[in-house]
């Protein structure tokens, strides 16, 4: 699971609250993390693989939103691999891990592993949070016709730049002046926790607002498309709204335990003695949420694919299929059209002018299709009679 306590544990003079959760049944906890991360990893890959009997999704143009969804899944997969690796070493080499608690040592490999694996997990999940925020921003901009594939470069710069900057800054402040002599006190650890939870809290606060604005904008587009709001348009708007709701539901389920656990541990840190009897219930709640984090955090990858695409099935299609190169089809059609000169066709010119007039409506269809494509099956798309789909 992803928690700033993983980095804090690398300090030999770690606080008592971190010591409490990290030393609570470490074998059981690591086994839970390995099991949950492995299941999520396999099911996530299964979800993303092509399936038999499914035609490839046809989009009018490449969508930055679909690219972002794939990048979120990749971040979850890589973060899950980091959890599996860290927990496996923790279980397989207890003597190696025990050296982390020894200060003033010459063997730097235990500390290097502790810090490196913790940073890997934090960086990947933090990048996933930023990508999820970019998805909310991009969905809103697509509906407003202010985004395209070119903006994905800006999203890459923002996501990886902020994720790396916050991760490095938090680690540098936590391990000052050195890893073997980390300073004690909440004021020293708080900046590290802020840099860890800032993107998570940003998604919790900003994404629902952006999703709500996007749903309102979609409703306006659907009403303005034909001047009426039919049952098909209403159903399409509901689908997009439910998709956003599922995304936020998965996020809250997977990460609310982290916020609760961190709140309880901070409360324990402020106490002079966390082993006092009146704090027994607080300690128990902190340990329970700690185990829950080990289950839910790695499952985010698989649950997100369910929210993005629905269940795609078990029948994996690994056959290689030759894809037509776009410029080959364009050149062949051009040769066919230009082989013989054709007389002036006034009706064709009129038809071309009508195409120009309908460009805006087609752009509206494309924007809405980008938001609803992932959760709509090919059979449903073919049977719909909404004007949104009649332009295809």
mmCIF file of C-alpha atoms in Angstrom:
data_model
loop_
_atom_site.group_PDB
_atom_site.id
_atom_site.type_symbol
_atom_site.label_atom_id
_atom_site.label_comp_id
_atom_site.label_asym_id
_atom_site.label_seq_id
_atom_site.Cartn_x
_atom_site.Cartn_y
_atom_site.Cartn_z
ATOM 1 C CA UNK A 1 0.000 0.000 0.000
ATOM 2 C CA UNK A 2 1.013 3.635 -0.355
ATOM 3 C CA UNK A 3 1.655 5.591 2.833
ATOM 4 C CA UNK A 4 4.232 8.196 3.936
ATOM 5 C CA UNK A 5 4.909 5.890 6.878
ATOM 6 C CA UNK A 6 6.922 3.701 4.510
ATOM 7 C CA UNK A 7 9.518 6.469 4.126
ATOM 8 C CA UNK A 8 9.337 7.407 7.808
ATOM 9 C CA UNK A 9 10.179 3.832 8.787
ATOM 10 C CA UNK A 10 13.539 4.161 7.025
ATOM 11 C CA UNK A 11 14.698 6.558 9.752
ATOM 12 C CA UNK A 12 16.381 4.723 12.688
ATOM 13 C CA UNK A 13 14.816 7.210 15.143
ATOM 14 C CA UNK A 14 11.290 6.821 13.731
ATOM 15 C CA UNK A 15 8.337 7.966 15.807
ATOM 16 C CA UNK A 16 6.343 5.615 18.026
ATOM 17 C CA UNK A 17 3.205 5.728 15.867
ATOM 18 C CA UNK A 18 5.118 4.581 12.789
ATOM 19 C CA UNK A 19 6.797 1.886 14.860
ATOM 20 C CA UNK A 20 3.372 0.715 16.046
ATOM 21 C CA UNK A 21 1.902 0.048 12.599
ATOM 22 C CA UNK A 22 5.065 -1.167 10.862
ATOM 23 C CA UNK A 23 5.782 -3.746 13.578
ATOM 24 C CA UNK A 24 2.192 -5.025 13.773
ATOM 25 C CA UNK A 25 2.167 -8.509 12.243
ATOM 26 C CA UNK A 26 4.587 -7.603 9.408
ATOM 27 C CA UNK A 27 4.387 -11.092 7.862
ATOM 28 C CA UNK A 28 0.599 -10.984 7.705
ATOM 29 C CA UNK A 29 0.565 -7.424 6.416
ATOM 30 C CA UNK A 30 3.131 -8.115 3.681
ATOM 31 C CA UNK A 31 1.224 -11.239 2.670
ATOM 32 C CA UNK A 32 -1.976 -9.201 2.392
ATOM 33 C CA UNK A 33 -0.202 -6.600 0.242
ATOM 34 C CA UNK A 34 1.283 -9.252 -2.057
ATOM 35 C CA UNK A 35 -2.055 -11.024 -2.464
ATOM 36 C CA UNK A 36 -4.081 -7.885 -3.108
ATOM 37 C CA UNK A 37 -1.501 -6.347 -5.462
ATOM 38 C CA UNK A 38 -1.079 -9.608 -7.415
ATOM 39 C CA UNK A 39 -4.822 -10.078 -7.911
ATOM 40 C CA UNK A 40 -5.267 -6.467 -8.950
ATOM 41 C CA UNK A 41 -2.273 -6.637 -11.298
ATOM 42 C CA UNK A 42 -3.512 -9.756 -13.109
ATOM 43 C CA UNK A 43 -7.101 -8.541 -13.398
ATOM 44 C CA UNK A 44 -6.017 -5.083 -14.576
ATOM 45 C CA UNK A 45 -3.896 -6.571 -17.357
ATOM 46 C CA UNK A 46 -6.763 -8.911 -18.243
ATOM 47 C CA UNK A 47 -9.096 -5.945 -18.520
ATOM 48 C CA UNK A 48 -6.748 -4.057 -20.845
ATOM 49 C CA UNK A 49 -6.030 -6.955 -23.225
ATOM 50 C CA UNK A 50 -8.089 -7.228 -26.440
ATOM 51 C CA UNK A 51 -10.984 -9.697 -26.283
ATOM 52 C CA UNK A 52 -12.386 -12.122 -28.813
ATOM 53 C CA UNK A 53 -15.566 -11.084 -30.550
ATOM 54 C CA UNK A 54 -15.000 -7.397 -29.853
ATOM 55 C CA UNK A 55 -14.348 -5.023 -32.688
ATOM 56 C CA UNK A 56 -11.760 -2.348 -31.968
ATOM 57 C CA UNK A 57 -13.212 0.919 -30.769
ATOM 58 C CA UNK A 58 -13.490 3.443 -33.557
ATOM 59 C CA UNK A 59 -12.912 7.010 -32.573
ATOM 60 C CA UNK A 60 -13.172 9.949 -34.930
ATOM 61 C CA UNK A 61 -9.785 11.083 -33.772
ATOM 62 C CA UNK A 62 -7.297 10.229 -31.079
ATOM 63 C CA UNK A 63 -8.571 11.240 -27.676
ATOM 64 C CA UNK A 64 -6.359 12.582 -24.926
ATOM 65 C CA UNK A 65 -8.934 11.370 -22.379
ATOM 66 C CA UNK A 66 -8.547 7.753 -23.503
ATOM 67 C CA UNK A 67 -4.766 8.130 -23.312
ATOM 68 C CA UNK A 68 -5.026 9.465 -19.773
ATOM 69 C CA UNK A 69 -7.170 6.519 -18.691
ATOM 70 C CA UNK A 70 -4.527 4.135 -20.014
ATOM 71 C CA UNK A 71 -1.753 6.041 -18.209
ATOM 72 C CA UNK A 72 -3.685 5.852 -14.935
ATOM 73 C CA UNK A 73 -3.841 2.070 -15.308
ATOM 74 C CA UNK A 74 -0.119 1.922 -16.114
ATOM 75 C CA UNK A 75 0.712 3.901 -12.971
ATOM 76 C CA UNK A 76 -1.411 1.519 -10.902
ATOM 77 C CA UNK A 77 0.299 -1.510 -12.470
ATOM 78 C CA UNK A 78 3.800 -0.165 -11.801
ATOM 79 C CA UNK A 79 2.845 0.904 -8.275
ATOM 80 C CA UNK A 80 1.460 -2.588 -7.614
ATOM 81 C CA UNK A 81 4.709 -4.142 -8.844
ATOM 82 C CA UNK A 82 6.571 -1.943 -6.367
ATOM 83 C CA UNK A 83 4.354 -3.187 -3.533
ATOM 84 C CA UNK A 84 4.901 -6.815 -4.522
ATOM 85 C CA UNK A 85 8.678 -6.350 -4.714
ATOM 86 C CA UNK A 86 8.936 -4.497 -1.384
ATOM 87 C CA UNK A 87 6.686 -6.937 0.479
ATOM 88 C CA UNK A 88 8.461 -9.960 -1.030
ATOM 89 C CA UNK A 89 11.860 -8.720 0.153
ATOM 90 C CA UNK A 90 10.337 -7.921 3.541
ATOM 91 C CA UNK A 91 9.102 -11.503 3.876
ATOM 92 C CA UNK A 92 12.025 -13.307 2.255
ATOM 93 C CA UNK A 93 14.931 -11.466 3.900
ATOM 94 C CA UNK A 94 13.998 -10.520 7.484
ATOM 95 C CA UNK A 95 17.648 -10.152 8.473
ATOM 96 C CA UNK A 96 18.217 -7.678 5.654
ATOM 97 C CA UNK A 97 15.200 -5.623 6.764
ATOM 98 C CA UNK A 98 16.291 -5.721 10.410
ATOM 99 C CA UNK A 99 19.412 -3.700 9.505
ATOM 100 C CA UNK A 100 17.180 -0.717 8.692
ATOM 101 C CA UNK A 101 16.694 -0.171 12.424
ATOM 102 C CA UNK A 102 20.445 0.018 13.075
ATOM 103 C CA UNK A 103 22.024 3.486 13.029
ATOM 104 C CA UNK A 104 25.647 4.394 12.326
ATOM 105 C CA UNK A 105 26.183 1.379 10.105
ATOM 106 C CA UNK A 106 28.396 0.848 7.095
ATOM 107 C CA UNK A 107 25.914 -1.286 5.121
ATOM 108 C CA UNK A 108 23.855 1.175 3.099
ATOM 109 C CA UNK A 109 21.882 -1.360 1.047
ATOM 110 C CA UNK A 110 19.038 -1.893 3.553
ATOM 111 C CA UNK A 111 18.413 1.848 3.757
ATOM 112 C CA UNK A 112 18.766 2.211 -0.010
ATOM 113 C CA UNK A 113 16.158 -0.483 -0.550
ATOM 114 C CA UNK A 114 13.851 1.023 2.066
ATOM 115 C CA UNK A 115 13.987 4.537 0.626
ATOM 116 C CA UNK A 116 14.057 3.474 -3.035
ATOM 117 C CA UNK A 117 11.068 1.119 -2.850
ATOM 118 C CA UNK A 118 9.045 3.601 -0.784
ATOM 119 C CA UNK A 119 9.776 6.428 -3.232
ATOM 120 C CA UNK A 120 8.861 4.208 -6.200
ATOM 121 C CA UNK A 121 5.451 3.409 -4.705
ATOM 122 C CA UNK A 122 4.774 7.012 -3.674
ATOM 123 C CA UNK A 123 5.880 8.450 -7.029
ATOM 124 C CA UNK A 124 3.726 6.117 -9.140
ATOM 125 C CA UNK A 125 0.581 6.530 -7.085
ATOM 126 C CA UNK A 126 1.123 10.272 -6.814
ATOM 127 C CA UNK A 127 1.460 10.421 -10.607
ATOM 128 C CA UNK A 128 -1.783 8.428 -10.838
ATOM 129 C CA UNK A 129 -3.509 11.061 -8.699
ATOM 130 C CA UNK A 130 -2.261 13.843 -10.952
ATOM 131 C CA UNK A 131 -3.367 11.934 -14.053
ATOM 132 C CA UNK A 132 -6.820 11.508 -12.535
ATOM 133 C CA UNK A 133 -6.982 15.246 -11.959
ATOM 134 C CA UNK A 134 -5.877 15.826 -15.560
ATOM 135 C CA UNK A 135 -8.645 13.511 -16.730
ATOM 136 C CA UNK A 136 -11.247 15.664 -14.978
ATOM 137 C CA UNK A 137 -9.731 18.814 -16.477
ATOM 138 C CA UNK A 138 -9.507 17.274 -19.942
ATOM 139 C CA UNK A 139 -13.107 16.018 -19.843
ATOM 140 C CA UNK A 140 -14.308 19.518 -19.115
ATOM 141 C CA UNK A 141 -12.083 21.092 -21.780
ATOM 142 C CA UNK A 142 -13.120 18.528 -24.396
ATOM 143 C CA UNK A 143 -16.773 19.397 -23.900
ATOM 144 C CA UNK A 144 -15.846 23.070 -24.101
ATOM 145 C CA UNK A 145 -13.871 22.287 -27.294
ATOM 146 C CA UNK A 146 -10.672 23.628 -25.786
ATOM 147 C CA UNK A 147 -8.639 20.410 -25.652
ATOM 148 C CA UNK A 148 -7.142 17.951 -28.074
ATOM 149 C CA UNK A 149 -4.397 15.408 -28.398
ATOM 150 C CA UNK A 150 -1.733 18.127 -28.295
ATOM 151 C CA UNK A 151 -2.616 18.935 -24.684
ATOM 152 C CA UNK A 152 -1.402 15.497 -23.600
ATOM 153 C CA UNK A 153 2.138 16.888 -23.729
ATOM 154 C CA UNK A 154 1.197 19.553 -21.197
ATOM 155 C CA UNK A 155 -0.433 16.924 -19.021
ATOM 156 C CA UNK A 156 2.760 14.852 -19.092
ATOM 157 C CA UNK A 157 4.832 17.850 -18.059
ATOM 158 C CA UNK A 158 2.480 18.774 -15.242
ATOM 159 C CA UNK A 159 1.916 15.247 -13.949
ATOM 160 C CA UNK A 160 5.465 13.928 -13.897
ATOM 161 C CA UNK A 161 6.972 17.289 -13.016
ATOM 162 C CA UNK A 162 4.759 17.826 -9.965
ATOM 163 C CA UNK A 163 4.949 14.183 -8.884
ATOM 164 C CA UNK A 164 8.759 14.132 -8.978
ATOM 165 C CA UNK A 165 9.109 17.576 -7.412
ATOM 166 C CA UNK A 166 6.800 16.845 -4.476
ATOM 167 C CA UNK A 167 8.285 13.412 -3.895
ATOM 168 C CA UNK A 168 11.886 14.630 -3.870
ATOM 169 C CA UNK A 169 11.043 17.679 -1.753
ATOM 170 C CA UNK A 170 9.195 15.621 0.846
ATOM 171 C CA UNK A 171 11.963 13.019 1.056
ATOM 172 C CA UNK A 172 14.678 15.682 1.326
ATOM 173 C CA UNK A 173 12.892 17.392 4.210
ATOM 174 C CA UNK A 174 12.182 14.088 5.958
ATOM 175 C CA UNK A 175 15.767 12.781 5.814
ATOM 176 C CA UNK A 176 17.470 16.060 6.695
ATOM 177 C CA UNK A 177 20.358 16.272 7.602
ATOM 178 C CA UNK A 178 20.982 12.584 6.721
ATOM 179 C CA UNK A 179 19.198 9.260 6.647
ATOM 180 C CA UNK A 180 21.083 7.956 9.686
ATOM 181 C CA UNK A 181 20.228 11.008 11.793
ATOM 182 C CA UNK A 182 16.723 12.126 10.821
ATOM 183 C CA UNK A 183 15.400 14.870 13.011
ATOM 184 C CA UNK A 184 12.496 14.069 15.337
ATOM 185 C CA UNK A 185 9.273 16.035 15.735
ATOM 186 C CA UNK A 186 6.027 16.522 13.871
ATOM 187 C CA UNK A 187 7.213 19.794 12.384
ATOM 188 C CA UNK A 188 9.912 17.821 10.555
ATOM 189 C CA UNK A 189 7.582 15.121 9.198
ATOM 190 C CA UNK A 190 4.555 17.279 8.354
ATOM 191 C CA UNK A 191 6.023 18.693 5.083
ATOM 192 C CA UNK A 192 6.608 15.132 3.890
ATOM 193 C CA UNK A 193 3.015 14.139 4.669
ATOM 194 C CA UNK A 194 1.672 17.269 2.984
ATOM 195 C CA UNK A 195 3.573 16.569 -0.241
ATOM 196 C CA UNK A 196 2.260 12.986 -0.161
ATOM 197 C CA UNK A 197 -1.412 13.744 0.444
ATOM 198 C CA UNK A 198 -1.705 17.017 -1.519
ATOM 199 C CA UNK A 199 -2.549 15.353 -4.887
ATOM 200 C CA UNK A 200 -4.921 12.909 -3.165
ATOM 201 C CA UNK A 201 -6.847 15.728 -1.485
ATOM 202 C CA UNK A 202 -6.823 17.686 -4.747
ATOM 203 C CA UNK A 203 -8.628 14.831 -6.509
ATOM 204 C CA UNK A 204 -11.123 14.485 -3.658
ATOM 205 C CA UNK A 205 -11.995 18.192 -3.756
ATOM 206 C CA UNK A 206 -11.489 19.352 -7.356
ATOM 207 C CA UNK A 207 -12.580 16.327 -9.405
ATOM 208 C CA UNK A 208 -16.205 16.245 -8.193
ATOM 209 C CA UNK A 209 -16.519 19.942 -9.055
ATOM 210 C CA UNK A 210 -15.026 19.468 -12.526
ATOM 211 C CA UNK A 211 -17.127 16.360 -13.170
ATOM 212 C CA UNK A 212 -20.292 18.223 -12.172
ATOM 213 C CA UNK A 213 -19.462 21.094 -14.503
ATOM 214 C CA UNK A 214 -18.745 18.635 -17.306
ATOM 215 C CA UNK A 215 -22.091 16.892 -16.837
ATOM 216 C CA UNK A 216 -23.866 20.264 -16.936
ATOM 217 C CA UNK A 217 -21.985 21.213 -20.101
ATOM 218 C CA UNK A 218 -22.882 17.887 -21.719
ATOM 219 C CA UNK A 219 -26.564 18.451 -20.934
ATOM 220 C CA UNK A 220 -26.367 21.873 -22.562
ATOM 221 C CA UNK A 221 -24.710 20.421 -25.656
ATOM 222 C CA UNK A 222 -27.314 17.686 -25.964
ATOM 223 C CA UNK A 223 -30.165 20.163 -25.664
ATOM 224 C CA UNK A 224 -28.608 22.528 -28.183
ATOM 225 C CA UNK A 225 -27.849 19.749 -30.657
ATOM 226 C CA UNK A 226 -31.454 19.434 -31.924
ATOM 227 C CA UNK A 227 -33.259 21.921 -29.700
ATOM 228 C CA UNK A 228 -34.924 19.057 -27.802
ATOM 229 C CA UNK A 229 -33.900 16.729 -24.984
ATOM 230 C CA UNK A 230 -35.093 13.236 -25.908
ATOM 231 C CA UNK A 231 -34.889 10.019 -23.927
ATOM 232 C CA UNK A 232 -31.742 8.977 -25.816
ATOM 233 C CA UNK A 233 -29.960 12.216 -24.949
ATOM 234 C CA UNK A 234 -31.067 11.894 -21.345
ATOM 235 C CA UNK A 235 -29.759 8.332 -21.222
ATOM 236 C CA UNK A 236 -26.420 9.385 -22.678
ATOM 237 C CA UNK A 237 -26.059 12.178 -20.121
ATOM 238 C CA UNK A 238 -26.882 9.728 -17.343
ATOM 239 C CA UNK A 239 -24.217 7.317 -18.605
ATOM 240 C CA UNK A 240 -21.545 9.993 -18.481
ATOM 241 C CA UNK A 241 -22.669 11.074 -15.022
ATOM 242 C CA UNK A 242 -22.597 7.466 -13.754
ATOM 243 C CA UNK A 243 -19.124 6.996 -15.184
ATOM 244 C CA UNK A 244 -17.795 9.977 -13.247
ATOM 245 C CA UNK A 245 -19.618 8.764 -10.130
ATOM 246 C CA UNK A 246 -17.996 5.310 -10.397
ATOM 247 C CA UNK A 247 -14.550 6.854 -10.744
ATOM 248 C CA UNK A 248 -14.958 8.944 -7.605
ATOM 249 C CA UNK A 249 -16.571 6.039 -5.734
ATOM 250 C CA UNK A 250 -13.573 3.803 -6.445
ATOM 251 C CA UNK A 251 -11.180 6.558 -5.421
ATOM 252 C CA UNK A 252 -12.973 7.209 -2.123
ATOM 253 C CA UNK A 253 -13.198 3.505 -1.297
ATOM 254 C CA UNK A 254 -9.509 2.873 -1.977
ATOM 255 C CA UNK A 255 -8.038 5.928 -0.236
ATOM 256 C CA UNK A 256 -10.411 7.034 2.555
ATOM 257 C CA UNK A 257 -8.758 4.484 4.869
ATOM 258 C CA UNK A 258 -5.419 6.267 4.327
ATOM 259 C CA UNK A 259 -6.821 9.580 5.508
ATOM 260 C CA UNK A 260 -8.472 7.973 8.541
ATOM 261 C CA UNK A 261 -5.323 6.048 9.430
ATOM 262 C CA UNK A 262 -3.074 9.095 9.105
ATOM 263 C CA UNK A 263 -5.429 11.151 11.277
ATOM 264 C CA UNK A 264 -5.352 8.495 14.000
ATOM 265 C CA UNK A 265 -1.564 8.165 13.857
ATOM 266 C CA UNK A 266 -1.103 11.929 14.070
ATOM 267 C CA UNK A 267 -3.333 11.971 17.120
ATOM 268 C CA UNK A 268 -1.226 9.227 18.710
ATOM 269 C CA UNK A 269 1.992 11.091 17.918
ATOM 270 C CA UNK A 270 0.771 14.098 19.844
ATOM 271 C CA UNK A 271 0.298 12.001 22.980
ATOM 272 C CA UNK A 272 3.157 11.694 25.502
ATOM 273 C CA UNK A 273 2.727 7.893 25.643
ATOM 274 C CA UNK A 274 0.790 6.073 22.930
ATOM 275 C CA UNK A 275 0.688 2.873 25.036
ATOM 276 C CA UNK A 276 -1.640 4.338 27.647
ATOM 277 C CA UNK A 277 -4.829 2.371 28.296
ATOM 278 C CA UNK A 278 -7.258 5.188 27.297
ATOM 279 C CA UNK A 279 -5.679 5.128 23.817
ATOM 280 C CA UNK A 280 -6.344 1.417 23.278
ATOM 281 C CA UNK A 281 -9.306 1.968 20.957
ATOM 282 C CA UNK A 282 -7.360 4.537 18.943
ATOM 283 C CA UNK A 283 -4.478 2.113 18.535
ATOM 284 C CA UNK A 284 -6.833 -0.679 17.485
ATOM 285 C CA UNK A 285 -8.556 1.549 14.932
ATOM 286 C CA UNK A 286 -5.186 2.623 13.520
ATOM 287 C CA UNK A 287 -4.060 -1.001 13.137
ATOM 288 C CA UNK A 288 -7.352 -2.057 11.524
ATOM 289 C CA UNK A 289 -7.236 0.765 8.971
ATOM 290 C CA UNK A 290 -3.574 -0.094 8.341
ATOM 291 C CA UNK A 291 -4.558 -3.612 7.237
ATOM 292 C CA UNK A 292 -7.469 -2.230 5.198
ATOM 293 C CA UNK A 293 -5.029 0.037 3.367
ATOM 294 C CA UNK A 294 -2.966 -3.005 2.419
ATOM 295 C CA UNK A 295 -6.049 -4.512 0.785
ATOM 296 C CA UNK A 296 -7.696 -1.518 -0.875
ATOM 297 C CA UNK A 297 -4.769 0.570 -2.126
ATOM 298 C CA UNK A 298 -3.469 -2.045 -4.601
ATOM 299 C CA UNK A 299 -7.018 -2.890 -5.759
ATOM 300 C CA UNK A 300 -7.454 0.597 -7.201
ATOM 301 C CA UNK A 301 -5.985 -0.460 -10.557
ATOM 302 C CA UNK A 302 -8.547 -3.186 -11.210
ATOM 303 C CA UNK A 303 -11.484 -1.237 -9.794
ATOM 304 C CA UNK A 304 -10.608 1.737 -11.992
ATOM 305 C CA UNK A 305 -10.687 -0.426 -15.120
ATOM 306 C CA UNK A 306 -14.183 -1.533 -14.108
ATOM 307 C CA UNK A 307 -15.194 2.109 -13.739
ATOM 308 C CA UNK A 308 -13.536 3.065 -17.041
ATOM 309 C CA UNK A 309 -14.492 0.174 -19.299
ATOM 310 C CA UNK A 310 -16.820 -2.128 -17.372
ATOM 311 C CA UNK A 311 -16.091 -5.856 -17.285
ATOM 312 C CA UNK A 312 -14.463 -6.744 -20.614
ATOM 313 C CA UNK A 313 -14.612 -10.538 -20.212
ATOM 314 C CA UNK A 314 -12.216 -13.468 -19.988
ATOM 315 C CA UNK A 315 -11.778 -14.376 -23.672
ATOM 316 C CA UNK A 316 -8.442 -12.791 -24.523
ATOM 317 C CA UNK A 317 -7.549 -12.364 -28.199
ATOM 318 C CA UNK A 318 -3.769 -12.430 -28.618
ATOM 319 C CA UNK A 319 -3.779 -12.859 -32.389
ATOM 320 C CA UNK A 320 -1.840 -10.232 -34.299
ATOM 321 C CA UNK A 321 -3.974 -8.296 -36.713
ATOM 322 C CA UNK A 322 -2.644 -6.218 -39.555
ATOM 323 C CA UNK A 323 -3.868 -2.680 -39.364
ATOM 324 C CA UNK A 324 -4.330 -0.525 -42.423
ATOM 325 C CA UNK A 325 -1.923 2.361 -42.547
ATOM 326 C CA UNK A 326 -3.940 5.577 -42.824
ATOM 327 C CA UNK A 327 -1.871 7.154 -45.574
ATOM 328 C CA UNK A 328 -2.103 4.002 -47.715
ATOM 329 C CA UNK A 329 -5.883 4.150 -47.761
ATOM 330 C CA UNK A 330 -5.768 7.863 -48.451
ATOM 331 C CA UNK A 331 -3.367 7.433 -51.376
ATOM 332 C CA UNK A 332 -5.385 4.597 -52.902
ATOM 333 C CA UNK A 333 -8.624 6.535 -52.657
ATOM 334 C CA UNK A 334 -6.927 9.596 -54.106
ATOM 335 C CA UNK A 335 -5.676 7.642 -57.090
ATOM 336 C CA UNK A 336 -9.120 6.216 -57.662
ATOM 337 C CA UNK A 337 -10.753 9.591 -57.507
ATOM 338 C CA UNK A 338 -8.207 11.433 -59.615
ATOM 339 C CA UNK A 339 -7.634 8.804 -62.301
ATOM 340 C CA UNK A 340 -10.135 10.472 -64.603
ATOM 341 C CA UNK A 341 -11.187 14.073 -64.548
ATOM 342 C CA UNK A 342 -14.847 14.580 -63.700
ATOM 343 C CA UNK A 343 -17.146 17.341 -64.831
ATOM 344 C CA UNK A 344 -18.270 20.069 -62.454
ATOM 345 C CA UNK A 345 -20.936 18.759 -60.113
ATOM 346 C CA UNK A 346 -23.005 21.558 -58.618
ATOM 347 C CA UNK A 347 -24.957 19.179 -56.443
ATOM 348 C CA UNK A 348 -21.682 17.918 -54.999
ATOM 349 C CA UNK A 349 -20.614 21.478 -54.229
ATOM 350 C CA UNK A 350 -23.877 22.095 -52.427
ATOM 351 C CA UNK A 351 -23.363 18.884 -50.506
ATOM 352 C CA UNK A 352 -19.861 20.038 -49.522
ATOM 353 C CA UNK A 353 -21.223 23.304 -48.198
ATOM 354 C CA UNK A 354 -23.681 21.373 -46.073
ATOM 355 C CA UNK A 355 -20.784 19.397 -44.674
ATOM 356 C CA UNK A 356 -19.113 22.594 -43.599
ATOM 357 C CA UNK A 357 -22.266 23.754 -41.878
ATOM 358 C CA UNK A 358 -22.506 20.499 -39.917
ATOM 359 C CA UNK A 359 -18.888 20.575 -38.711
ATOM 360 C CA UNK A 360 -19.811 22.111 -35.375
ATOM 361 C CA UNK A 361 -22.434 19.464 -34.684
ATOM 362 C CA UNK A 362 -19.956 16.739 -35.557
ATOM 363 C CA UNK A 363 -17.439 18.252 -33.161
ATOM 364 C CA UNK A 364 -20.113 18.144 -30.492
ATOM 365 C CA UNK A 365 -20.734 14.475 -31.271
ATOM 366 C CA UNK A 366 -17.017 13.736 -31.034
ATOM 367 C CA UNK A 367 -16.629 15.501 -27.695
ATOM 368 C CA UNK A 368 -19.521 13.618 -26.127
ATOM 369 C CA UNK A 369 -18.439 10.336 -27.718
ATOM 370 C CA UNK A 370 -15.002 10.660 -26.116
ATOM 371 C CA UNK A 371 -16.636 10.767 -22.696
ATOM 372 C CA UNK A 372 -19.050 7.890 -23.248
ATOM 373 C CA UNK A 373 -16.952 5.607 -25.471
ATOM 374 C CA UNK A 374 -15.343 3.458 -22.807
ATOM 375 C CA UNK A 375 -18.506 2.356 -21.051
ATOM 376 C CA UNK A 376 -20.626 1.783 -24.156
ATOM 377 C CA UNK A 377 -20.594 -1.551 -25.956
ATOM 378 C CA UNK A 378 -20.485 -1.746 -29.733
ATOM 379 C CA UNK A 379 -23.959 -3.313 -29.901
ATOM 380 C CA UNK A 380 -25.465 -0.507 -27.850
ATOM 381 C CA UNK A 381 -23.792 2.123 -30.021
ATOM 382 C CA UNK A 382 -25.178 0.574 -33.197
ATOM 383 C CA UNK A 383 -28.750 0.335 -31.922
ATOM 384 C CA UNK A 384 -29.036 3.884 -30.633
ATOM 385 C CA UNK A 385 -31.141 6.242 -32.653
ATOM 386 C CA UNK A 386 -30.077 9.447 -30.965
ATOM 387 C CA UNK A 387 -29.009 12.282 -33.291
ATOM 388 C CA UNK A 388 -25.697 12.225 -31.449
ATOM 389 C CA UNK A 389 -24.890 8.961 -33.198
ATOM 390 C CA UNK A 390 -26.546 9.543 -36.555
ATOM 391 C CA UNK A 391 -23.539 11.447 -37.893
ATOM 392 C CA UNK A 392 -21.314 8.339 -37.713
#
